[in-house]
Amino acid sequence: MRSRFDEQLETLNQKMIEMGAECENLIALSVKALLEGDTEGACKARAEGHKIDKMEREIESVCLRLLLQQQPVAKDLRVISAALKMITDMERIGDQAEDIAEIITFLGGRTGEECRDVRLMAEATIKMVTESIDAYVNRDLALARAVSEYDDVVDAAFDRVKQTLISMITENTADGEYALDLLMIAKYFERIGDHAVNIAEWVEFSVTGIHRKENDKTE
């Protein structure tokens, strides 16, 4: 019975890796379109979003089979429940990457290179998503906590983006719409970082049985 459970748990891990990789891919496609001013590429990125929705449903099914058929013990139950929480965050990451791609289609071929910190935010959030999933699969508590701490890099870059765009509008009001579009893109990257932190916190829960936010409330 346990060997069967371990096989299904490995299937869950593999599907989590695949969903995380698809999130990374969608973000990367959106970033590439942004940096190249590629409207067609942005449209292709948006079309990829359905894959993440499908993966979410598949992982839900695996988790439900594990819960209903295998009667997991406490530690295993935490792993499964954490996965169910994490895929919600990954699905939202996919949605926000799609939103970024949609905004790119309104930029009229202009790129995001005029605000370098947008690129930094993109690279940082891809790193956070990748490492949060790696932390889950490897039960790596230190890596999960490092992801949470790395969110400070994204937040600091977002603050710089806002200041850069304010200066841009001040110098040339004709750039107002472009600046607002870039600000929305940066905001979506900031949210992706927040979702990666959520994933990392659920990893911590799966390992320790303690969720950081819930623990903070009781202190």
Tab-separated table of N, CA and C in Angstrom, residues 113-193:
chain	number	residue	atom	x	y	z
A	113	GLU	N	12.390	48.291	-22.274
A	113	GLU	CA	13.782	48.597	-21.991
A	113	GLU	C	13.982	50.014	-21.461
A	114	GLU	N	12.987	50.869	-21.641
A	114	GLU	CA	13.113	52.237	-21.138
A	114	GLU	C	13.039	52.290	-19.619
A	115	CYS	N	12.667	51.192	-19.007
A	115	CYS	CA	12.632	51.102	-17.542
A	115	CYS	C	13.315	49.785	-17.154
A	116	ARG	N	14.614	49.849	-16.901
A	116	ARG	CA	15.416	48.634	-16.715
A	116	ARG	C	14.959	47.775	-15.540
A	117	ASP	N	14.397	48.398	-14.529
A	117	ASP	CA	13.995	47.626	-13.362
A	117	ASP	C	12.823	46.698	-13.643
A	118	VAL	N	12.087	46.935	-14.730
A	118	VAL	CA	11.040	45.987	-15.122
A	118	VAL	C	11.675	44.661	-15.500
A	119	ARG	N	12.788	44.712	-16.247
A	119	ARG	CA	13.510	43.483	-16.592
A	119	ARG	C	14.007	42.786	-15.324
A	120	LEU	N	14.546	43.565	-14.384
A	120	LEU	CA	15.041	42.983	-13.138
A	120	LEU	C	13.912	42.282	-12.397
A	121	MET	N	12.725	42.915	-12.354
A	121	MET	CA	11.573	42.295	-11.686
A	121	MET	C	11.198	40.984	-12.359
A	122	ALA	N	11.245	40.985	-13.687
A	122	ALA	CA	10.900	39.776	-14.430
A	122	ALA	C	11.863	38.640	-14.092
A	123	GLU	N	13.160	38.924	-14.126
A	123	GLU	CA	14.162	37.896	-13.833
A	123	GLU	C	14.032	37.399	-12.397
A	124	ALA	N	13.773	38.324	-11.476
A	124	ALA	CA	13.658	37.953	-10.064
A	124	ALA	C	12.446	37.066	-9.811
A	125	THR	N	11.326	37.375	-10.452
A	125	THR	CA	10.122	36.578	-10.208
A	125	THR	C	10.232	35.188	-10.830
A	126	ILE	N	10.877	35.084	-11.979
A	126	ILE	CA	11.106	33.753	-12.559
A	126	ILE	C	11.954	32.917	-11.603
A	127	LYS	N	12.992	33.521	-11.054
A	127	LYS	CA	13.852	32.834	-10.075
A	127	LYS	C	13.037	32.376	-8.862
A	128	MET	N	12.166	33.244	-8.363
A	128	MET	CA	11.374	32.907	-7.182
A	128	MET	C	10.410	31.761	-7.455
A	129	VAL	N	9.757	31.780	-8.611
A	129	VAL	CA	8.822	30.708	-8.958
A	129	VAL	C	9.569	29.381	-9.078
A	130	THR	N	10.710	29.411	-9.792
A	130	THR	CA	11.506	28.190	-9.973
A	130	THR	C	11.938	27.605	-8.633
A	131	GLU	N	12.473	28.459	-7.770
A	131	GLU	CA	13.034	27.964	-6.516
A	131	GLU	C	11.953	27.553	-5.522
A	132	SER	N	10.791	28.185	-5.581
A	132	SER	CA	9.719	27.768	-4.676
A	132	SER	C	9.235	26.353	-5.011
A	133	ILE	N	9.150	26.033	-6.293
A	133	ILE	CA	8.751	24.677	-6.696
A	133	ILE	C	9.852	23.683	-6.356
A	134	ASP	N	11.114	24.055	-6.608
A	134	ASP	CA	12.231	23.180	-6.239
A	134	ASP	C	12.212	22.891	-4.739
A	135	ALA	N	11.899	23.915	-3.948
A	135	ALA	CA	11.852	23.742	-2.492
A	135	ALA	C	10.784	22.732	-2.102
A	136	TYR	N	9.637	22.767	-2.786
A	136	TYR	CA	8.560	21.824	-2.484
A	136	TYR	C	8.982	20.386	-2.812
A	137	VAL	N	9.520	20.207	-3.997
A	137	VAL	CA	9.872	18.859	-4.435
A	137	VAL	C	10.969	18.259	-3.562
A	138	ASN	N	11.940	19.092	-3.155
A	138	ASN	CA	13.082	18.607	-2.376
A	138	ASN	C	12.882	18.764	-0.871
A	139	ARG	N	11.700	19.276	-0.465
A	139	ARG	CA	11.407	19.538	0.947
A	139	ARG	C	12.535	20.388	1.567
A	140	ASP	N	12.929	21.416	0.819
A	140	ASP	CA	14.083	22.246	1.181
A	140	ASP	C	13.603	23.492	1.914
A	141	LEU	N	13.648	23.433	3.233
A	141	LEU	CA	13.149	24.530	4.059
A	141	LEU	C	13.992	25.794	3.889
A	142	ALA	N	15.298	25.638	3.797
A	142	ALA	CA	16.179	26.798	3.648
A	142	ALA	C	15.900	27.529	2.326
A	143	LEU	N	15.683	26.781	1.262
A	143	LEU	CA	15.402	27.400	-0.034
A	143	LEU	C	14.053	28.109	-0.007
A	144	ALA	N	13.070	27.499	0.642
A	144	ALA	CA	11.758	28.138	0.756
A	144	ALA	C	11.868	29.482	1.468
A	145	ARG	N	12.635	29.507	2.546
A	145	ARG	CA	12.794	30.756	3.292
A	145	ARG	C	13.579	31.784	2.494
A	146	ALA	N	14.526	31.317	1.679
A	146	ALA	CA	15.297	32.230	0.830
A	146	ALA	C	14.396	32.893	-0.210
A	147	VAL	N	13.432	32.141	-0.725
A	147	VAL	CA	12.477	32.708	-1.683
A	147	VAL	C	11.692	33.838	-1.026
A	148	SER	N	11.211	33.604	0.177
A	148	SER	CA	10.442	34.631	0.888
A	148	SER	C	11.278	35.893	1.088
A	149	GLU	N	12.539	35.709	1.446
A	149	GLU	CA	13.410	36.860	1.682
A	149	GLU	C	13.732	37.598	0.386
A	150	TYR	N	13.796	36.863	-0.712
A	150	TYR	CA	14.152	37.469	-2.005
A	150	TYR	C	13.065	38.408	-2.521
A	151	ASP	N	11.892	38.298	-1.945
A	151	ASP	CA	10.805	39.192	-2.356
A	151	ASP	C	11.168	40.654	-2.117
A	152	ASP	N	12.079	40.905	-1.188
A	152	ASP	CA	12.530	42.279	-0.950
A	152	ASP	C	13.175	42.875	-2.201
A	153	VAL	N	13.841	42.042	-2.995
A	153	VAL	CA	14.467	42.503	-4.247
A	153	VAL	C	13.398	42.994	-5.211
A	154	VAL	N	12.314	42.235	-5.313
A	154	VAL	CA	11.214	42.604	-6.206
A	154	VAL	C	10.538	43.885	-5.727
A	155	ASP	N	10.289	43.965	-4.436
A	155	ASP	CA	9.620	45.150	-3.890
A	155	ASP	C	10.466	46.407	-4.092
A	156	ALA	N	11.781	46.290	-3.879
A	156	ALA	CA	12.671	47.444	-4.065
A	156	ALA	C	12.695	47.876	-5.528
A	157	ALA	N	12.714	46.900	-6.434
A	157	ALA	CA	12.698	47.223	-7.869
A	157	ALA	C	11.387	47.892	-8.261
A	158	PHE	N	10.287	47.437	-7.676
A	158	PHE	CA	8.982	48.042	-7.968
A	158	PHE	C	8.956	49.503	-7.541
A	159	ASP	N	9.541	49.788	-6.383
A	159	ASP	CA	9.608	51.183	-5.925
A	159	ASP	C	10.409	52.040	-6.910
A	160	ARG	N	11.492	51.484	-7.421
A	160	ARG	CA	12.306	52.233	-8.401
A	160	ARG	C	11.562	52.426	-9.707
A	161	VAL	N	10.802	51.399	-10.115
A	161	VAL	CA	9.992	51.528	-11.335
A	161	VAL	C	9.020	52.696	-11.200
A	162	LYS	N	8.354	52.779	-10.074
A	162	LYS	CA	7.380	53.862	-9.867
A	162	LYS	C	8.057	55.225	-9.975
A	163	GLN	N	9.221	55.367	-9.392
A	163	GLN	CA	9.924	56.643	-9.442
A	163	GLN	C	10.372	56.969	-10.866
A	164	THR	N	10.852	55.960	-11.585
A	164	THR	CA	11.281	56.161	-12.973
A	164	THR	C	10.119	56.611	-13.843
A	165	LEU	N	8.971	55.990	-13.658
A	165	LEU	CA	7.813	56.308	-14.498
A	165	LEU	C	7.229	57.681	-14.147
A	166	ILE	N	7.297	58.048	-12.883
A	166	ILE	CA	6.869	59.401	-12.496
A	166	ILE	C	7.736	60.437	-13.206
A	167	SER	N	9.036	60.195	-13.221
A	167	SER	CA	9.963	61.110	-13.909
A	167	SER	C	9.680	61.147	-15.402
A	168	MET	N	9.374	59.996	-15.976
A	168	MET	CA	9.086	59.926	-17.404
A	168	MET	C	7.877	60.781	-17.767
A	169	ILE	N	6.821	60.672	-16.971
A	169	ILE	CA	5.609	61.458	-17.238
A	169	ILE	C	5.867	62.942	-17.030
A	170	THR	N	6.653	63.265	-16.012
A	170	THR	CA	6.966	64.670	-15.733
A	170	THR	C	7.713	65.306	-16.895
A	171	GLU	N	8.632	64.531	-17.487
A	171	GLU	CA	9.445	65.059	-18.593
A	171	GLU	C	8.684	65.116	-19.903
A	172	ASN	N	7.741	64.197	-20.079
A	172	ASN	CA	7.008	64.171	-21.352
A	172	ASN	C	5.616	63.579	-21.096
A	173	THR	N	4.620	64.447	-20.999
A	173	THR	CA	3.259	63.980	-20.687
A	173	THR	C	2.697	63.063	-21.772
A	174	ALA	N	3.253	63.145	-22.970
A	174	ALA	CA	2.789	62.270	-24.057
A	174	ALA	C	3.082	60.807	-23.756
A	175	ASP	N	4.026	60.564	-22.846
A	175	ASP	CA	4.368	59.193	-22.476
A	175	ASP	C	3.476	58.645	-21.357
A	176	GLY	N	2.467	59.408	-20.966
A	176	GLY	CA	1.644	59.018	-19.824
A	176	GLY	C	1.013	57.646	-19.968
A	177	GLU	N	0.405	57.377	-21.115
A	177	GLU	CA	-0.280	56.089	-21.297
A	177	GLU	C	0.718	54.936	-21.295
A	178	TYR	N	1.846	55.156	-21.970
A	178	TYR	CA	2.901	54.130	-21.996
A	178	TYR	C	3.410	53.847	-20.579
A	179	ALA	N	3.639	54.917	-19.809
A	179	ALA	CA	4.136	54.760	-18.443
A	179	ALA	C	3.144	54.001	-17.577
A	180	LEU	N	1.859	54.286	-17.739
A	180	LEU	CA	0.843	53.591	-16.956
A	180	LEU	C	0.781	52.107	-17.320
A	181	ASP	N	0.953	51.806	-18.613
A	181	ASP	CA	0.980	50.401	-19.028
A	181	ASP	C	2.172	49.679	-18.409
A	182	LEU	N	3.343	50.329	-18.409
A	182	LEU	CA	4.518	49.717	-17.787
A	182	LEU	C	4.319	49.542	-16.280
A	183	LEU	N	3.649	50.503	-15.661
A	183	LEU	CA	3.382	50.400	-14.225
A	183	LEU	C	2.492	49.198	-13.930
A	184	MET	N	1.494	48.964	-14.768
A	184	MET	CA	0.624	47.805	-14.582
A	184	MET	C	1.410	46.505	-14.761
A	185	ILE	N	2.302	46.486	-15.744
A	185	ILE	CA	3.137	45.307	-15.964
A	185	ILE	C	4.001	45.047	-14.730
A	186	ALA	N	4.620	46.118	-14.214
A	186	ALA	CA	5.453	45.978	-13.018
A	186	ALA	C	4.626	45.493	-11.833
A	187	LYS	N	3.404	45.971	-11.723
A	187	LYS	CA	2.523	45.550	-10.629
A	187	LYS	C	2.206	44.067	-10.735
A	188	TYR	N	2.000	43.585	-11.955
A	188	TYR	CA	1.738	42.153	-12.121
A	188	TYR	C	2.965	41.331	-11.738
A	189	PHE	N	4.171	41.812	-12.078
A	189	PHE	CA	5.376	41.107	-11.639
A	189	PHE	C	5.468	41.089	-10.112
A	190	GLU	N	5.119	42.200	-9.500
A	190	GLU	CA	5.144	42.273	-8.037
A	190	GLU	C	4.177	41.255	-7.439
A	191	ARG	N	3.014	41.101	-8.064
A	191	ARG	CA	2.039	40.115	-7.577
A	191	ARG	C	2.541	38.689	-7.787
A	192	ILE	N	3.211	38.447	-8.908
A	192	ILE	CA	3.782	37.120	-9.150
A	192	ILE	C	4.781	36.785	-8.051
A	193	GLY	N	5.590	37.771	-7.668
A	193	GLY	CA	6.514	37.561	-6.558
A	193	GLY	C	5.783	37.200	-5.273
